[in-house]
Coordinates of C-alpha atoms in Angstrom, one line a residue:
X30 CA -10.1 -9.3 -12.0
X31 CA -8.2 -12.4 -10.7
X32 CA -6.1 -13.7 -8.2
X33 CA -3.2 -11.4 -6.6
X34 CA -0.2 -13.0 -5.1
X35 CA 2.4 -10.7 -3.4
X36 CA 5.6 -12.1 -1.3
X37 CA 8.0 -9.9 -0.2
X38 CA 11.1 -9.8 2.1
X39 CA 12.2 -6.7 3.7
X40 CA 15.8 -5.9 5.6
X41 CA 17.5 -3.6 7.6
X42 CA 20.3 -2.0 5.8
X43 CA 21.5 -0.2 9.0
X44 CA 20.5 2.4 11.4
X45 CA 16.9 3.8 10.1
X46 CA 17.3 2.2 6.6
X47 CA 16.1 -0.9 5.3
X48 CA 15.3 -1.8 1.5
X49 CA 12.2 -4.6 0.6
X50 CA 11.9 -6.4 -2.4
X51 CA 9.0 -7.8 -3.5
X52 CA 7.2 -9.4 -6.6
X53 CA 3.9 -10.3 -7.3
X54 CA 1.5 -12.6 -9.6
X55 CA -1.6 -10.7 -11.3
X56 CA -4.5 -13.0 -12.9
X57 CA -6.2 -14.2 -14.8
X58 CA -3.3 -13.2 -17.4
X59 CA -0.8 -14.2 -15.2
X60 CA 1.1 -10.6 -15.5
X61 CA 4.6 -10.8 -13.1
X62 CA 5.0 -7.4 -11.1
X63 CA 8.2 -7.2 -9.2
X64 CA 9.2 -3.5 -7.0
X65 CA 11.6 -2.6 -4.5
X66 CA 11.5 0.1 -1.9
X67 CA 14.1 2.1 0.2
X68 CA 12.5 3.0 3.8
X69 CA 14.1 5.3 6.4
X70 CA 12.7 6.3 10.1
X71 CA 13.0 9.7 10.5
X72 CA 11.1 10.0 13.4
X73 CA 10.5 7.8 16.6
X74 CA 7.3 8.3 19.1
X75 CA 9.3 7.4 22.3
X76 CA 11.3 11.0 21.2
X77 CA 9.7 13.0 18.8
X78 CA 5.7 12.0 19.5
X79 CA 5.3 10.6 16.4
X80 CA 6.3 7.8 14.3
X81 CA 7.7 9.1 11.0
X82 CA 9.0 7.0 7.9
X83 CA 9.8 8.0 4.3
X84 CA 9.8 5.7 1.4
X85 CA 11.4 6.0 -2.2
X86 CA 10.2 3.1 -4.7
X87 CA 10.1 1.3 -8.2
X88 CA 7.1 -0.4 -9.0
X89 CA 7.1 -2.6 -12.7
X90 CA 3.2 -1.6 -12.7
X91 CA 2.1 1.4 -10.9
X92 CA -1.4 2.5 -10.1
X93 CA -1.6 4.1 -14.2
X94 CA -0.4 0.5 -15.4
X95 CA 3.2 1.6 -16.5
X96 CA 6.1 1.4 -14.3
X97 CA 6.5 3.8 -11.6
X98 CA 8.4 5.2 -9.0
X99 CA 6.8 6.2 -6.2
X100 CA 7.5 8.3 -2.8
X101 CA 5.3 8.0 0.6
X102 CA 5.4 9.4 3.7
X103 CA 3.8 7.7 6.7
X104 CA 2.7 9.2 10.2
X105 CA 1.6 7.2 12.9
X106 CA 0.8 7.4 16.8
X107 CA 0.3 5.0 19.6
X108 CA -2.6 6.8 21.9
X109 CA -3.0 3.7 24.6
X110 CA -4.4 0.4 23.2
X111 CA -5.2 2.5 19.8
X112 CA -3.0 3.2 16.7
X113 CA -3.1 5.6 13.8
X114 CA -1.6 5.5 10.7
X115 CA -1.7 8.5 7.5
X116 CA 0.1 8.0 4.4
X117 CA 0.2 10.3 1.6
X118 CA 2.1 8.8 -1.7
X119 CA 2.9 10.0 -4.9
X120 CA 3.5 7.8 -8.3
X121 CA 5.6 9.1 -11.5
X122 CA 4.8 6.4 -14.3
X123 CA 7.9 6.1 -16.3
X124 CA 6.1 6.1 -19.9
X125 CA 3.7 9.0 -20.8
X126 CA 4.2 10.9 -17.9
X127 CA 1.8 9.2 -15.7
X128 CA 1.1 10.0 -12.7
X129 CA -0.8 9.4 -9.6
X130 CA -1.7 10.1 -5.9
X131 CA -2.7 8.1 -2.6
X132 CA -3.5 8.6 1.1
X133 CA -4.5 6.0 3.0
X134 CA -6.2 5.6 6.6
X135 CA -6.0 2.7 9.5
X136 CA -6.8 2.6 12.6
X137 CA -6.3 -0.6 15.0
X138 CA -7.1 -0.8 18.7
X139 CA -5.2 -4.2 20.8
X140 CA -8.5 -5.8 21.9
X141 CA -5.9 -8.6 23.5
X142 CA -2.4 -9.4 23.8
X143 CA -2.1 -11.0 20.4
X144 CA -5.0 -9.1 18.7
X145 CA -5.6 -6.4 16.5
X146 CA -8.5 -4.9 15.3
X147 CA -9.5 -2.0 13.2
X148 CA -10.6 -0.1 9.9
X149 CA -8.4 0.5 7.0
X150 CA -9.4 2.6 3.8
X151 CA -6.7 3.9 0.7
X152 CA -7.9 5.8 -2.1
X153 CA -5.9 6.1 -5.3
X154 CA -6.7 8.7 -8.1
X155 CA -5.0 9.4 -11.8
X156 CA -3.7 12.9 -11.4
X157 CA -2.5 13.5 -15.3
X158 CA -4.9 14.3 -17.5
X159 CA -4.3 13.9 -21.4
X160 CA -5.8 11.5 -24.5
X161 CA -2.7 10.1 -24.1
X162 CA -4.1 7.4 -21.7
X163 CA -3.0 3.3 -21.6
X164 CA -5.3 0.9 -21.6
X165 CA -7.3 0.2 -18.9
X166 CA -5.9 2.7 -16.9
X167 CA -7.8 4.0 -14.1
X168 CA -9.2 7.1 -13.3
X169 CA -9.1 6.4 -8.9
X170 CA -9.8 3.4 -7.0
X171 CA -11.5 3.3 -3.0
X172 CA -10.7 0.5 -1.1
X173 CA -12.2 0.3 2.9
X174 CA -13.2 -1.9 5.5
X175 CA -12.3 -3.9 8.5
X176 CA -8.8 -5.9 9.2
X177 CA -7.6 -8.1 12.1
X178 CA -4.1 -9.0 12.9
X179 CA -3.4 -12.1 15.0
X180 CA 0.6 -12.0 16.4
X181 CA 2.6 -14.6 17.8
X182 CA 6.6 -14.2 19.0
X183 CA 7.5 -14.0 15.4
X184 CA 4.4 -15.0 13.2
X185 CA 1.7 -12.8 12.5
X186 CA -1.8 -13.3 10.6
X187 CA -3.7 -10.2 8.7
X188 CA -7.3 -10.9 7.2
X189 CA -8.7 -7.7 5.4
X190 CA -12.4 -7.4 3.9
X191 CA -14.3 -4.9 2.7
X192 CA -15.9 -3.2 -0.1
X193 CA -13.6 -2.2 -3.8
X194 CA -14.7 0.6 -6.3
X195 CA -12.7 1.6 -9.3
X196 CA -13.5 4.1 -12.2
X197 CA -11.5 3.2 -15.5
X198 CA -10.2 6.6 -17.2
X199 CA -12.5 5.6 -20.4
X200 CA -15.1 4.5 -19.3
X201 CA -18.1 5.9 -17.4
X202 CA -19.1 3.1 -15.1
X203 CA -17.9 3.1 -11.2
X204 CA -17.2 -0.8 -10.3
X205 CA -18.4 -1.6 -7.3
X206 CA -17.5 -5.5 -5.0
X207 CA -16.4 -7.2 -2.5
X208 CA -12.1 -7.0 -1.7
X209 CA -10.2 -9.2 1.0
X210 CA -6.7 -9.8 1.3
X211 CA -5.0 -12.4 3.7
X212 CA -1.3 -11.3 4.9
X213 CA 1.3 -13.8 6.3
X214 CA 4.0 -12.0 8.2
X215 CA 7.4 -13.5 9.6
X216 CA 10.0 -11.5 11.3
X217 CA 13.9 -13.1 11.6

């Protein structure tokens, strides 16, 4: 448990690419997580009817606790006031052949000019299965509920809520609690 404290910056590299950095601060122990990701847009809604991107990763600490690198695709569609977004990911831990997957859900509907609101929900689950398992490491991980998104010119506001369960590979018990994340966005 604890306090999490991401930052990151992202750039366009040029044309569809763009790399983000990022690092972030896990407590109570104070554990420093930095990762860095190369996106491309493949696909673009205005010509192909869906929004496409690809991403190709390095996390310090992965979903199995290890470092990972990790791949995602991302669909999405504007349909009027309402978007949708799929991703499907996959995680390679770098030690003990870890490795995971993760598809995550959102759906946000523009209820005014500057205002967002919808539903997001990510599940994560351990797809390796051997004794050889580091500590703590968990066996999947459901995260759902509401999020708003307040945008102006450049700034933008995310508040997410919602309800958190995780299963720990040894362990029998299903965590269950409260999760909510707020998001402070900046474009240049």
């Amino acid at each position: 448990g604890g306090m999490v404290f991401d930052s990151a910056v992202q750039t366009t590299l040029f044309g569809p690419l763009s790399v983000r950095a990022g690092a972030g601060y896990v407590g109570p122990n104070g554990q420093f997580s930095p990762s860095v990701t190369l996106a491309a847009q493949a696909l673009r809604q205005s010509v192909h009817g869906v929004d496409l991107a690809l991403y190709a990763g390095f996390q310090s600490q992965g979903f199995n606790t290890v470092p990972a690198l990790q791949a995602t695709v991302a669909v999405g569609r504007q349909l009027g006031r309402v978007g949708v977004l799929a991703n499907v990911g996959y995680g390679y831990g770098l030690q003990g052949g870890e490795h995971y997957g993760e598809v995550r859900l959102a759906g946000l509907a523009r209820v005014l000019p500057s205002l967002h609101l919808g539903l997001d929900a990510r599940g994560r689950v351990d797809l390796e299965r051997d004794a050889d398992e580091p500590a703590d490491e968990p066996d999947f991980e459901l995260t759902a509920g509401p999020v708003a998104t307040w945008s102006v010119d450049r700034f933008s506001l995310t508040a997410t809520g919602g309800v958190a369960s995780i299963k720990l590979r040894r362990s029998s018990d299903v965590l269950l609690g409260a999760q909510g994340q707020v998001l402070v966005g900046l474009a240049f």
